[in-house]
Coordinates of N, CA and C in Angstrom, one line a residue:
X167 N -10.5 -1.8 13.0 CA -10.1 -2.5 11.9 C -9.9 -4.0 12.2
X168 N -10.1 -4.8 11.3 CA -10.0 -6.3 11.5 C -8.6 -6.7 11.8
X169 N -8.4 -8.0 12.0 CA -7.0 -8.4 12.3 C -6.1 -8.0 11.2
X170 N -4.8 -8.1 11.4 CA -3.8 -7.6 10.4 C -4.1 -8.2 9.0
X171 N -3.9 -7.3 8.0 CA -4.0 -7.7 6.6 C -2.7 -7.9 6.0
X172 N -2.4 -9.1 5.5 CA -1.1 -9.3 4.9 C -1.0 -8.9 3.5
X173 N 0.0 -8.1 3.1 CA 0.2 -7.6 1.8 C 1.5 -8.2 1.3
X174 N 1.4 -9.3 0.5 CA 2.5 -10.1 0.1 C 2.9 -9.8 -1.4
X175 N 2.0 -9.7 -2.2 CA 2.2 -9.6 -3.7 C 2.1 -8.2 -4.2
X176 N 2.8 -7.9 -5.3 CA 2.6 -6.6 -5.9 C 1.2 -6.5 -6.4
X177 N 0.6 -5.4 -6.1 CA -0.8 -5.1 -6.4 C -1.8 -5.3 -5.3
X178 N -1.3 -6.0 -4.2 CA -2.2 -6.1 -3.0 C -2.5 -4.7 -2.5
X179 N -3.8 -4.5 -2.3 CA -4.2 -3.2 -1.8 C -5.4 -3.3 -0.9
X180 N -5.6 -2.1 -0.2 CA -6.8 -2.0 0.6 C -7.3 -0.5 0.5
X181 N -8.6 -0.4 0.5 CA -9.2 1.0 0.4 C -10.1 1.2 1.6
X182 N -9.9 2.4 2.3 CA -10.8 2.8 3.4 C -11.3 4.2 3.1
X183 N -12.4 4.5 3.7 CA -13.0 5.8 3.7 C -13.2 6.3 5.1
X184 N -13.1 7.6 5.4 CA -13.3 8.1 6.7 C -13.7 9.5 6.7
X185 N -14.3 10.0 7.8 CA -14.6 11.4 7.8 C -14.4 11.9 9.3
X186 N -14.4 13.2 9.4 CA -14.3 13.9 10.7 C -12.9 13.7 11.4
X187 N -11.9 13.5 10.6 CA -10.6 13.2 11.1 C -9.6 14.1 10.4
X188 N -8.7 14.7 11.2 CA -7.6 15.6 10.5 C -6.3 14.8 10.4
X189 N -6.3 13.5 10.8 CA -5.1 12.7 10.8 C -5.5 11.3 10.4
X190 N -4.6 10.6 9.6 CA -4.8 9.2 9.3 C -3.4 8.6 9.5
X191 N -3.3 7.4 10.1 CA -2.0 6.8 10.3 C -2.2 5.3 10.0
X192 N -1.2 4.7 9.3 CA -1.2 3.3 9.0 C 0.0 2.6 9.6
X193 N -0.2 1.5 10.2 CA 1.0 0.8 10.8 C 1.3 -0.5 10.0
X194 N 2.6 -0.7 9.8 CA 3.1 -1.8 9.1 C 4.1 -2.6 9.9
X195 N 4.1 -3.9 9.7 CA 5.1 -4.8 10.4 C 5.5 -5.9 9.5
X196 N 6.8 -6.2 9.4 CA 7.2 -7.4 8.6 C 6.8 -8.7 9.4
X197 N 6.5 -9.7 8.7 CA 6.2 -11.0 9.3 C 7.4 -11.7 9.7
X198 N 7.5 -12.3 10.9 CA 8.7 -13.0 11.3 C 9.0 -14.2 10.5
X199 N 10.2 -14.7 10.7 CA 10.6 -16.0 10.1 C 10.5 -16.0 8.6
X200 N 10.8 -14.9 8.0 CA 10.9 -14.8 6.5 C 12.2 -14.1 6.2
X201 N 12.4 -13.5 5.0 CA 13.6 -12.8 4.7 C 13.7 -11.7 5.8
X202 N 14.8 -11.0 5.8 CA 15.0 -9.9 6.7 C 14.8 -8.7 5.8
X203 N 13.5 -8.3 5.6 CA 13.3 -7.2 4.6 C 13.8 -5.9 5.2
X204 N 14.3 -5.0 4.3 CA 14.7 -3.7 4.7 C 13.7 -2.7 4.4
X205 N 13.0 -2.9 3.3 CA 12.0 -1.9 2.9 C 11.1 -2.5 1.8
X206 N 9.9 -1.9 1.7 CA 8.9 -2.3 0.7 C 8.3 -1.0 0.2
X207 N 8.0 -0.9 -1.1 CA 7.4 0.2 -1.7 C 5.9 0.2 -1.7
X208 N 5.3 1.2 -1.2 CA 3.8 1.3 -1.2 C 3.4 2.6 -1.9
X209 N 2.3 2.6 -2.5 CA 1.6 3.8 -3.1 C 0.4 4.1 -2.2
X210 N 0.4 5.3 -1.8 CA -0.7 5.8 -0.9 C -1.4 6.8 -1.8
X211 N -2.7 6.6 -2.0 CA -3.6 7.6 -2.7 C -4.6 8.1 -1.7
X212 N -4.4 9.3 -1.3 CA -5.3 10.0 -0.4 C -6.1 11.1 -1.1
X213 N -7.4 10.9 -1.2 CA -8.2 11.8 -1.9 C -7.8 12.1 -3.3
X214 N -7.3 11.1 -4.0 CA -6.9 11.2 -5.4 C -5.5 11.7 -5.6
X215 N -4.8 12.0 -4.6 CA -3.4 12.5 -4.6 C -2.5 11.3 -4.3
X216 N -1.7 10.9 -5.3 CA -0.8 9.7 -5.1 C 0.6 10.1 -4.6
X217 N 1.2 9.3 -3.8 CA 2.6 9.4 -3.4 C 3.1 8.0 -3.2
X218 N 4.3 7.8 -3.7 CA 5.0 6.5 -3.5 C 6.0 6.7 -2.4
X219 N 5.9 5.8 -1.4 CA 6.8 5.9 -0.3 C 7.5 4.6 0.0
X220 N 8.7 4.6 0.3 CA 9.4 3.4 0.7 C 9.2 3.3 2.2
X221 N 8.7 2.2 2.7 CA 8.4 2.0 4.1 C 9.5 1.0 4.6
X222 N 10.3 1.4 5.5 CA 11.3 0.5 6.1 C 10.5 -0.4 7.0
X223 N 10.7 -1.7 6.8 CA 9.9 -2.6 7.6 C 10.8 -3.6 8.4
X224 N 11.4 -3.1 9.4 CA 12.1 -4.0 10.3 C 11.1 -4.8 11.1
X225 N 11.5 -5.7 12.0 CA 10.6 -6.5 12.7 C 9.8 -5.7 13.7
X226 N 10.1 -4.4 13.9 CA 9.2 -3.6 14.7 C 8.1 -3.0 13.9
X227 N 7.3 -2.1 14.5 CA 6.2 -1.4 13.8 C 6.7 -0.2 13.2
X228 N 6.3 0.0 11.9 CA 6.6 1.2 11.2 C 5.3 1.9 10.8
X229 N 5.3 3.2 10.8 CA 4.0 3.9 10.5 C 4.2 4.9 9.3
X230 N 3.1 5.2 8.6 CA 2.9 6.2 7.6 C 1.8 7.1 8.1
X231 N 1.9 8.4 8.0 CA 0.9 9.2 8.6 C 0.7 10.5 7.7
X232 N -0.5 11.0 7.7 CA -0.8 12.3 7.1 C -1.6 13.1 8.1
X233 N -1.2 14.4 8.3 CA -1.9 15.2 9.3 C -2.4 16.5 8.5
X234 N -3.2 17.3 9.2 CA -3.7 18.5 8.6 C -4.8 18.4 7.6
X235 N -5.5 17.3 7.7 CA -6.6 17.0 6.7 C -7.8 17.9 7.1
X236 N -8.7 18.2 6.2 CA -9.9 18.9 6.5 C -10.9 17.9 7.1
X237 N -11.8 18.4 7.8 CA -12.8 17.6 8.5 C -14.0 17.2 7.6
X238 N -13.7 16.6 6.5 CA -14.7 16.1 5.5 C -14.4 14.6 5.3
X239 N -15.0 14.1 4.2 CA -14.9 12.7 3.9 C -13.6 12.6 3.1
X240 N -12.9 11.5 3.4 CA -11.6 11.2 2.7 C -11.6 9.7 2.3
X241 N -10.8 9.4 1.3 CA -10.6 8.1 0.8 C -9.1 7.8 0.7
X242 N -8.7 6.6 1.2 CA -7.3 6.2 1.2 C -7.2 4.8 0.6
X243 N -6.3 4.7 -0.4 CA -6.0 3.4 -1.0 C -4.5 3.2 -0.8
X244 N -4.1 2.0 -0.3 CA -2.7 1.6 0.0 C -2.5 0.4 -0.9
X245 N -1.4 0.5 -1.8 CA -1.1 -0.6 -2.7 C 0.4 -0.9 -2.6
X246 N 0.7 -2.2 -2.5 CA 2.0 -2.6 -2.5 C 2.5 -2.6 -4.0
X247 N 3.7 -2.1 -4.2 CA 4.2 -2.0 -5.6 C 5.3 -3.0 -6.0
X248 N 6.0 -3.6 -5.0 CA 7.1 -4.5 -5.4 C 6.8 -5.9 -5.1
X249 N 7.7 -6.8 -5.6 CA 7.5 -8.2 -5.5 C 7.5 -8.8 -4.1
X250 N 7.0 -10.1 -4.1 CA 6.9 -10.8 -2.9 C 8.3 -11.2 -2.3
X251 N 9.3 -11.1 -3.1 CA 10.7 -11.5 -2.7 C 11.1 -10.6 -1.5
X252 N 10.6 -9.4 -1.4 CA 11.0 -8.5 -0.3 C 10.3 -8.9 1.0
X253 N 9.4 -9.9 1.0 CA 8.8 -10.4 2.2 C 7.4 -9.8 2.4
X254 N 6.6 -10.7 3.1 CA 5.2 -10.2 3.4 C 5.2 -9.1 4.5
X255 N 4.3 -8.2 4.4 CA 4.2 -7.1 5.4 C 2.7 -7.1 5.8
X256 N 2.5 -7.0 7.1 CA 1.1 -6.9 7.6 C 0.8 -5.4 7.8
X257 N -0.4 -5.1 7.4 CA -1.0 -3.8 7.7 C -1.7 -4.0 9.1
X258 N -1.1 -3.5 10.1 CA -1.5 -3.8 11.5 C -2.7 -3.0 11.9
X259 N -2.7 -1.7 11.5 CA -3.8 -0.9 11.8 C -3.9 0.4 10.9
X260 N -5.1 0.9 10.9 CA -5.3 2.3 10.3 C -6.0 3.0 11.4
X261 N -5.5 4.1 11.9 CA -6.1 4.9 12.9 C -6.4 6.3 12.5
X262 N -7.4 6.9 13.2 CA -7.8 8.2 12.9 C -7.7 9.1 14.2
X263 N -7.8 10.4 14.1 CA -7.9 11.2 15.3 C -9.2 10.8 16.0
X264 N -9.3 11.2 17.3 CA -10.4 10.8 18.2 C -11.8 11.1 17.6
X265 N -11.9 12.2 16.8 CA -13.2 12.5 16.3 C -13.6 11.8 15.0
X266 N -12.6 11.1 14.4 CA -12.8 10.4 13.1 C -13.6 9.1 13.2
X267 N -14.2 8.8 12.1 CA -14.9 7.5 12.0 C -14.8 6.9 10.6
X268 N -14.7 5.6 10.5 CA -14.7 5.0 9.2 C -16.1 4.9 8.6
X269 N -16.1 5.1 7.3 CA -17.4 5.0 6.5 C -17.2 4.1 5.4
X270 N -18.3 3.7 4.7 CA -18.3 2.8 3.6 C -17.6 3.4 2.4
X271 N -16.5 2.8 1.9 CA -15.8 3.4 0.7 C -16.7 3.4 -0.5
X272 N -16.5 4.4 -1.3 CA -17.3 4.5 -2.6 C -16.6 3.6 -3.6
X273 N -17.5 2.9 -4.4 CA -17.0 2.0 -5.4 C -16.4 2.8 -6.6
X274 N -15.2 2.5 -7.0 CA -14.6 3.2 -8.1 C -15.3 2.9 -9.4
X275 N -15.5 3.9 -10.2 CA -16.3 3.7 -11.5 C -15.7 2.6 -12.3
X276 N -14.4 2.4 -12.3 CA -13.8 1.4 -13.1 C -14.1 0.0 -12.6
X277 N -14.6 -0.1 -11.4 CA -14.9 -1.4 -10.8 C -16.4 -1.7 -10.8
X278 N -17.2 -0.8 -11.3 CA -18.7 -0.9 -11.2 C -19.3 -2.1 -12.0
X279 N -18.6 -2.5 -13.0 CA -19.1 -3.6 -13.9 C -19.0 -5.0 -13.2
X280 N -18.2 -5.1 -12.1 CA -18.1 -6.3 -11.5 C -17.1 -7.3 -12.1
X281 N -16.5 -6.9 -13.3 CA -15.6 -7.7 -14.0 C -14.2 -7.4 -13.6
X282 N -13.3 -8.4 -13.5 CA -11.9 -8.2 -13.1 C -11.1 -9.0 -14.1
X283 N -9.8 -8.6 -14.2 CA -8.8 -9.4 -15.0 C -7.7 -9.6 -14.1
X284 N -7.3 -10.9 -14.0 CA -6.1 -11.2 -13.2 C -5.0 -11.6 -14.1
X285 N -3.8 -10.9 -13.9 CA -2.6 -11.2 -14.6 C -1.7 -12.0 -13.8
X286 N -1.3 -13.2 -14.3 CA -0.3 -14.0 -13.6 C 0.9 -14.0 -14.4
X287 N 2.1 -13.9 -13.7 CA 3.3 -13.9 -14.4 C 4.5 -13.8 -13.5
X288 N 5.6 -13.3 -14.1 CA 6.8 -13.3 -13.4 C 7.2 -11.8 -13.0
X289 N 8.4 -11.5 -12.9 CA 8.9 -10.2 -12.5 C 8.4 -9.1 -13.5
X290 N 8.3 -9.4 -14.7 CA 7.9 -8.4 -15.7 C 6.5 -8.0 -15.5
X291 N 5.6 -9.0 -15.2 CA 4.2 -8.7 -14.9 C 4.1 -7.9 -13.6
X292 N 5.0 -8.0 -12.7 CA 5.0 -7.3 -11.4 C 5.6 -5.9 -11.6
X293 N 6.0 -5.5 -12.8 CA 6.5 -4.2 -13.1 C 8.0 -4.0 -12.9
X294 N 8.7 -5.2 -13.0 CA 10.2 -5.1 -12.8 C 10.8 -4.3 -13.9
X295 N 11.6 -3.4 -13.6 CA 12.3 -2.5 -14.6 C 11.6 -1.3 -15.0
X296 N 10.3 -1.1 -14.4 CA 9.6 0.1 -14.8 C 10.2 1.4 -14.3
X297 N 10.9 1.3 -13.2 CA 11.5 2.5 -12.7 C 13.0 2.6 -12.8
X298 N 13.7 1.5 -13.3 CA 15.1 1.5 -13.4 C 15.5 1.9 -14.9
X299 N 16.8 2.0 -15.1 CA 17.4 2.3 -16.4 C 17.2 1.1 -17.3
X300 N 17.2 -0.1 -16.8 CA 17.1 -1.3 -17.6 C 16.5 -2.4 -16.8
X301 N 15.7 -3.2 -17.4 CA 15.1 -4.3 -16.7 C 16.1 -5.4 -16.4
X302 N 17.2 -5.4 -17.1 CA 18.3 -6.3 -16.9 C 19.3 -5.8 -15.8
X303 N 19.0 -4.7 -15.3 CA 19.9 -4.1 -14.3 C 19.9 -4.9 -13.0
X304 N 20.6 -4.3 -12.0 CA 20.7 -5.0 -10.7 C 19.3 -5.1 -10.0
X305 N 19.2 -6.1 -9.2 CA 17.9 -6.4 -8.5 C 17.8 -5.4 -7.3
X306 N 17.2 -4.3 -7.5 CA 17.1 -3.3 -6.5 C 15.6 -2.9 -6.3
X307 N 15.3 -2.5 -5.1 CA 13.9 -2.2 -4.7 C 13.3 -1.2 -5.6
X308 N 14.0 -0.1 -5.9 CA 13.4 1.0 -6.6 C 13.2 0.7 -8.1
X309 N 13.6 -0.5 -8.6 CA 13.4 -0.8 -10.0 C 12.0 -1.3 -10.4
X310 N 11.3 -1.7 -9.4 CA 10.0 -2.3 -9.7 C 8.8 -1.4 -9.3
X311 N 7.8 -1.2 -10.1 CA 6.6 -0.5 -9.8 C 5.5 -1.0 -10.6
X312 N 4.6 -1.8 -10.0 CA 3.5 -2.4 -10.7 C 2.6 -1.5 -11.5
X313 N 2.5 -0.3 -10.9 CA 1.5 0.7 -11.5 C 2.1 1.6 -12.5
X314 N 3.3 1.6 -12.8 CA 3.9 2.5 -13.9 C 4.1 1.8 -15.2

């Protein structure tokens, strides 16, 4: 994998495809000299199955991992869900079991036109309040989800 990829904004994502691996692991690390982030929400979609996980991101390395995969082709998309105020996080690596290899990801049908729309905005555009009882509630990590 290339040098660390910085995931700062809600909606930042990366997609990889791989085969011949029964395990995939992603490493995350907070960038120094910023806020002292305690956690960031990420959505992991592995072979179409989504799960949202809070990744504690102290200044050390934190990992997310899935084991017991079949030895076929797999696709993994990692998307940051919450706002930049929680601090930038670098995706330091994605590793596979020794027999695994990365392959070219398939283009999602929704992206095949080559057209994109970029939404610029504030907390509401970032999904603030999508998971909480009220968008006017307390400023908590679990209240924001860009994809809901």
